[in-house]
Amino acid sequence: MPSPLSSPGRRLLLQMTLAGLLPAAAHAQAVFGPSEAPVAPALSLVVLGSGGPAANGRAGAGYLLLLDGVPRILLDAGPGAFARLGEAQLSLARVDTVLLTHLHADHAGGLPGLVKARAVSGGGPAEFRVFGPGGRPARKGPGGGAYFPSTRRFIDLLFGPQGAFAYLSQFSAPLHFSVRDVAASTREPLTLLSGPGLQIQAVAGHHRDAPSVIFRVDYQGHSITFSGDIDPAGHEALWRLAQGSQWLVFNSVVLDPPGSPEILYSLHTAPRDIGRLADQAGVGHLLLSHLNPSIERHEPEVRASIAEHFKGPVLMARDGLALTL
Ligand SMILES: [Zn+2]
């Protein structure tokens, strides 16, 4: 019997999936072994949200990581990710780990809807391990910055006994959260979780006054690092964690100076620096995300600027993009 991969139709399906041209539902069925049984890739990514914070047609930041074809890890939970989850025909029933890069609304504001989707998914009691930044008091004066709750406090404010959505804990399935804050002083890679073939590490990032975390997931020899929103003060930490990562998801919000409003350079990283960091960290592929119309309009310049230092492949994210890593 000929190998199923020799079938032109299936080869096209595989190519389309690897190129991220198919929705995630087709993804797990797309790779076939000699016995025609689907072989799920060890680590794959589905982009639930590639935009934010303005409403420009992309959902706010959100990603699902699939281990052996099963959605297990949610990274960020921006508004709109809920709808993209349904469009991808993916279930949260086995998701037990939530990684929050920071607590801006375009990254964490969709969490209640996603948690409720999990509660009604039929997956039974849900145990979420949540990792995110520690808190920050408000500081007065120029450059003082805003108050941010710790991730532990944030989850309690949403789902705790006195929380806004306290009812959810007994609504459809018992919910339990175990939350760990990653302190802003975390400069060296900190292992948050390790299991068979799996390691999740973090360092503190920098996003002006918002406490933030950079995450890296390694599974069965594959690896992906998420910059989160990051300004230059976080570059050294990112470089440290992303060393040799096969994929780096970098939030690309500004053009090289002076192409974007001055204030944004205290929050985000310019394309030239993205390319330099990706090169210095020795990553394999760059996926630019958190995109806006300015970046889309100037994509050739953004790519040229990144290519000054980074010679590997650069992809632009879009909602629903599915990648085998
Ligand atoms: Zn953002």
Coordinates of C-alpha atoms and ligand atoms in Angstrom, one line a residue:
M1 CA 0.0 0.0 0.0
P2 CA 1.5 3.4 -0.9
S3 CA 2.4 5.7 2.0
P4 CA -0.5 8.0 2.8
L5 CA 2.0 10.9 2.6
S6 CA 2.5 10.2 -1.1
S7 CA -1.1 11.2 -1.7
P8 CA -1.0 14.7 -3.3
G9 CA -4.1 15.7 -1.4
R10 CA -2.7 14.8 2.0
R11 CA 0.7 16.3 1.1
L12 CA -1.1 19.6 0.3
L13 CA -3.0 19.3 3.6
L14 CA 0.2 18.8 5.5
Q15 CA 1.9 21.7 3.7
M16 CA -1.0 24.0 4.4
T17 CA -1.1 23.0 8.0
L18 CA 2.6 23.6 8.5
A19 CA 2.3 26.9 6.7
G20 CA -0.5 27.8 9.1
L21 CA -3.1 28.0 6.4
L22 CA -5.6 25.7 7.9
P23 CA -7.7 26.2 11.0
A24 CA -6.6 24.2 14.0
A25 CA -9.4 21.7 13.6
A26 CA -7.8 20.3 10.6
H27 CA -4.4 20.4 12.2
A28 CA -4.5 17.3 14.4
Q29 CA -5.8 15.2 11.4
A30 CA -3.2 16.5 9.0
V31 CA -0.1 14.5 9.8
F32 CA -0.4 10.8 9.0
G33 CA 2.0 7.9 9.7
P34 CA 2.4 4.7 7.7
S35 CA -0.7 3.1 9.3
E36 CA -2.9 6.1 8.3
A37 CA -3.5 6.8 12.0
P38 CA -3.1 10.5 12.7
V39 CA 0.2 11.3 14.4
A40 CA -0.1 14.5 16.5
P41 CA 2.9 16.8 16.5
A42 CA 4.6 17.0 19.9
L43 CA 4.2 20.8 20.3
S44 CA 2.0 23.1 18.3
L45 CA 0.6 26.6 18.6
V46 CA -2.7 28.1 17.8
V47 CA -2.9 31.9 17.8
L48 CA -6.2 32.9 19.4
G49 CA -5.5 36.6 19.3
S50 CA -2.8 38.5 17.4
G51 CA -3.8 42.1 18.1
G52 CA -4.6 44.6 20.8
P53 CA -5.1 47.0 22.4
A54 CA -7.1 48.9 19.8
A55 CA -10.1 47.2 18.1
N56 CA -8.6 46.7 14.6
G57 CA -10.1 43.3 13.7
R58 CA -7.7 41.1 15.6
A59 CA -8.5 39.6 19.0
G60 CA -6.4 40.6 22.0
A61 CA -3.4 38.5 22.8
G62 CA -4.0 34.8 23.3
Y63 CA -2.3 31.5 22.4
L64 CA -3.0 27.9 22.9
L65 CA -0.1 25.4 23.1
L66 CA -1.1 21.8 22.2
L67 CA 1.0 19.0 23.6
D68 CA 0.7 15.9 21.5
G69 CA -2.2 17.5 19.7
V70 CA -4.2 18.3 22.9
P71 CA -4.7 21.9 24.0
R72 CA -3.0 22.1 27.4
I73 CA -1.5 25.6 28.0
L74 CA -3.2 29.0 27.5
L75 CA -0.9 31.9 27.3
D76 CA -2.6 35.3 27.7
A77 CA -6.4 35.7 27.5
G78 CA -7.2 38.8 25.6
P79 CA -10.7 39.9 24.6
G80 CA -11.8 38.0 21.5
A81 CA -9.7 34.9 22.1
F82 CA -13.0 33.3 23.3
A83 CA -14.5 33.6 19.8
R84 CA -11.3 32.4 18.1
L85 CA -11.3 29.4 20.3
G86 CA -14.7 28.4 19.0
E87 CA -13.8 29.1 15.4
A88 CA -10.7 26.8 15.8
Q89 CA -13.1 24.1 17.2
L90 CA -10.7 23.5 20.0
S91 CA -11.7 22.5 23.5
L92 CA -10.3 23.8 26.8
A93 CA -11.3 20.5 28.5
R94 CA -7.7 19.5 29.1
V95 CA -6.2 23.0 29.6
D96 CA -4.7 23.1 33.1
T97 CA -2.0 25.7 32.8
V98 CA -2.5 29.5 32.3
L99 CA 0.4 31.8 31.7
L100 CA -0.2 35.5 31.9
T101 CA 2.5 37.8 30.6
H102 CA 1.0 40.9 32.3
L103 CA -2.3 42.1 33.5
H104 CA -3.2 44.7 30.9
A105 CA -6.8 44.3 29.7
D106 CA -5.8 43.3 26.2
H107 CA -3.9 40.3 27.6
A108 CA -6.0 39.2 30.6
G109 CA -9.4 40.8 30.1
G110 CA -10.9 37.7 28.3
L111 CA -10.0 35.3 31.1
P112 CA -13.5 35.0 32.7
G113 CA -15.1 34.0 29.4
L114 CA -12.4 31.4 28.8
V115 CA -12.7 30.0 32.3
K116 CA -16.5 29.7 31.9
A117 CA -16.0 28.0 28.5
R118 CA -13.8 25.5 30.3
A119 CA -16.4 25.0 33.1
V120 CA -19.1 24.1 30.6
S121 CA -16.9 22.0 28.3
G122 CA -17.8 18.8 30.0
G123 CA -14.3 18.2 31.1
G124 CA -15.3 17.8 34.8
P125 CA -13.6 19.5 37.7
A126 CA -11.0 22.0 36.5
E127 CA -7.7 22.6 38.2
F128 CA -5.9 25.6 36.8
R129 CA -2.2 26.3 37.6
V130 CA -1.9 30.0 36.9
F131 CA 1.5 31.8 36.6
G132 CA 1.8 35.6 36.1
P133 CA 3.5 38.7 37.5
G134 CA 3.6 40.0 41.0
G135 CA 1.8 43.2 41.9
R136 CA 2.9 46.8 42.1
P137 CA 1.7 49.6 44.3
A138 CA 0.7 52.9 42.7
R139 CA 3.4 55.6 42.9
K140 CA 2.8 59.2 42.7
G141 CA 4.8 61.8 40.7
P142 CA 6.2 61.8 37.2
G143 CA 6.9 58.3 36.0
G144 CA 5.2 56.9 39.1
G145 CA 3.0 54.5 37.4
A146 CA -0.2 52.7 38.1
Y147 CA -1.3 50.1 40.6
F148 CA -1.4 46.5 39.5
P149 CA -2.7 43.6 41.5
S150 CA -0.5 40.5 41.8
T151 CA -1.7 37.6 39.7
R152 CA -2.8 35.8 42.8
R153 CA -4.9 38.9 43.8
F154 CA -6.2 39.2 40.2
I155 CA -7.5 35.6 40.2
D156 CA -9.1 36.1 43.7
L157 CA -10.8 39.3 42.5
L158 CA -12.3 37.4 39.6
F159 CA -13.0 33.9 40.9
G160 CA -12.5 34.0 44.7
P161 CA -15.3 33.7 47.3
Q162 CA -15.9 37.5 47.1
G163 CA -14.8 37.8 43.5
A164 CA -16.8 39.3 40.6
F165 CA -17.5 35.8 39.2
A166 CA -17.5 33.8 42.4
Y167 CA -20.6 31.9 41.2
L168 CA -18.4 30.2 38.5
S169 CA -16.6 28.0 41.1
Q170 CA -19.8 25.9 41.4
F171 CA -21.6 26.8 38.2
S172 CA -21.1 23.8 36.0
A173 CA -17.9 22.1 37.2
P174 CA -15.9 22.7 40.4
L175 CA -13.0 25.2 39.6
H176 CA -9.8 25.4 41.5
F177 CA -6.9 27.8 41.0
S178 CA -3.4 27.5 42.3
V179 CA -1.6 30.7 41.5
R180 CA 2.1 31.5 41.6
D181 CA 3.4 35.1 41.2
V182 CA 6.6 35.6 39.4
A183 CA 8.5 38.3 41.2
A184 CA 9.9 41.3 39.3
S185 CA 13.2 40.4 40.8
T186 CA 13.3 37.1 38.8
R187 CA 16.4 37.7 36.6
E188 CA 17.6 34.2 36.1
P189 CA 15.3 31.6 34.4
L190 CA 13.0 30.1 37.0
T191 CA 11.5 26.7 36.4
L192 CA 7.8 26.9 37.1
L193 CA 6.8 23.4 36.0
S194 CA 8.5 20.3 34.9
G195 CA 7.0 17.0 33.9
P196 CA 7.7 14.2 31.4
G197 CA 9.4 16.0 28.5
L198 CA 7.9 19.3 29.6
Q199 CA 9.5 22.4 31.2
I200 CA 8.0 25.8 31.6
Q201 CA 10.4 28.6 32.6
A202 CA 10.1 32.3 33.3
V203 CA 12.0 35.5 33.9
A204 CA 10.6 38.9 34.8
G205 CA 10.2 41.1 31.7
H206 CA 9.7 44.9 31.5
H207 CA 6.7 46.8 30.2
R208 CA 7.1 50.2 31.7
D209 CA 5.0 50.2 34.9
A210 CA 3.2 46.9 34.3
P211 CA 4.9 44.0 36.0
S212 CA 5.5 41.4 33.3
V213 CA 6.8 37.9 32.7
I214 CA 8.6 36.3 29.7
F215 CA 7.7 32.6 29.4
R216 CA 9.5 29.7 27.7
V217 CA 7.9 26.3 27.1
D218 CA 10.1 23.3 26.1
Y219 CA 8.4 20.0 25.2
Q220 CA 9.9 16.8 23.8
G221 CA 12.9 18.7 22.3
H222 CA 10.8 21.6 20.9
S223 CA 10.8 25.1 22.3
I224 CA 9.0 28.4 22.1
T225 CA 9.5 31.7 24.0
F226 CA 6.9 34.5 24.4
S227 CA 8.3 38.0 24.8
G228 CA 5.0 39.5 26.0
D229 CA 4.9 43.3 25.6
I230 CA 8.4 44.4 26.3
D231 CA 10.5 47.6 26.4
P232 CA 14.3 47.8 26.1
A233 CA 14.7 47.3 29.9
G234 CA 13.5 43.7 29.5
H235 CA 15.9 42.8 26.6
E236 CA 18.6 41.2 28.7
A237 CA 16.1 39.0 30.5
L238 CA 14.6 37.9 27.2
W239 CA 18.0 37.2 25.7
R240 CA 18.8 35.0 28.7
L241 CA 15.6 32.9 28.5
A242 CA 15.2 32.6 24.8
Q243 CA 18.7 31.2 24.2
G244 CA 18.4 28.6 21.4
S245 CA 14.6 28.6 21.4
Q246 CA 13.2 27.3 18.2
W247 CA 10.5 29.9 18.1
L248 CA 10.3 33.4 19.5
V249 CA 6.9 35.1 19.6
F250 CA 7.7 38.8 19.7
N251 CA 5.1 41.5 20.2
S252 CA 5.7 44.0 17.4
V253 CA 3.9 47.2 18.1
V254 CA 6.2 50.1 17.0
L255 CA 8.2 51.0 13.9
D256 CA 11.8 52.0 14.2
P257 CA 12.1 55.5 15.7
P258 CA 10.8 58.0 15.0
G259 CA 8.0 56.2 13.1
S260 CA 5.7 55.7 16.1
P261 CA 4.4 58.0 18.9
E262 CA 7.3 58.7 21.3
I263 CA 5.4 57.3 24.4
L264 CA 5.2 53.8 22.8
Y265 CA 9.0 53.4 22.9
S266 CA 8.8 53.3 26.7
L267 CA 6.5 50.3 26.3
H268 CA 7.6 48.3 23.3
T269 CA 10.5 47.1 21.2
A270 CA 11.5 48.5 17.7
P271 CA 12.0 46.1 14.8
R272 CA 15.7 46.6 14.6
D273 CA 16.1 45.6 18.2
I274 CA 13.7 42.6 17.7
G275 CA 16.1 41.4 14.9
R276 CA 19.2 42.0 17.0
L277 CA 17.8 40.1 20.0
A278 CA 16.5 37.2 17.9
D279 CA 20.0 36.9 16.4
Q280 CA 21.8 37.2 19.7
A281 CA 19.6 34.6 21.3
G282 CA 20.1 32.2 18.4
V283 CA 16.4 31.5 17.9
G284 CA 15.2 29.5 14.9
H285 CA 12.0 31.4 13.9
L286 CA 10.4 34.7 14.7
L287 CA 6.6 35.0 14.9
L288 CA 5.6 38.7 15.1
S289 CA 2.3 39.2 16.9
H290 CA 0.3 41.9 18.8
L291 CA 0.1 43.6 15.4
N292 CA -1.6 46.8 14.4
P293 CA -2.4 48.6 11.1
S294 CA 0.8 50.6 11.3
I295 CA 2.9 47.5 11.4
E296 CA 0.8 45.9 8.6
R297 CA 1.2 49.0 6.4
H298 CA 4.9 49.0 6.9
E299 CA 5.5 45.3 6.8
P300 CA 8.3 45.5 4.2
E301 CA 10.2 48.0 6.3
V302 CA 9.7 46.0 9.4
R303 CA 11.0 42.9 7.7
A304 CA 14.0 44.7 6.3
S305 CA 14.8 46.2 9.6
I306 CA 14.7 42.8 11.4
A307 CA 16.7 41.2 8.6
E308 CA 19.6 43.6 9.3
H309 CA 20.5 41.2 12.1
F310 CA 18.2 38.1 12.1
K311 CA 18.5 35.9 9.0
G312 CA 16.0 33.2 10.0
P313 CA 12.3 33.0 8.9
V314 CA 9.9 35.7 10.1
L315 CA 6.2 35.1 10.2
M316 CA 3.4 37.6 10.8
A317 CA 0.7 36.2 13.2
R318 CA -3.0 36.2 12.4
D319 CA -5.9 35.0 14.5
G320 CA -6.4 31.3 13.9
L321 CA -2.9 30.6 12.7
A322 CA -1.9 27.1 13.6
L323 CA 1.8 26.1 13.6
T324 CA 3.6 22.9 14.2
L325 CA 6.7 23.8 16.2
Ligands
ZN1 ZN -0.6 44.6 24.9

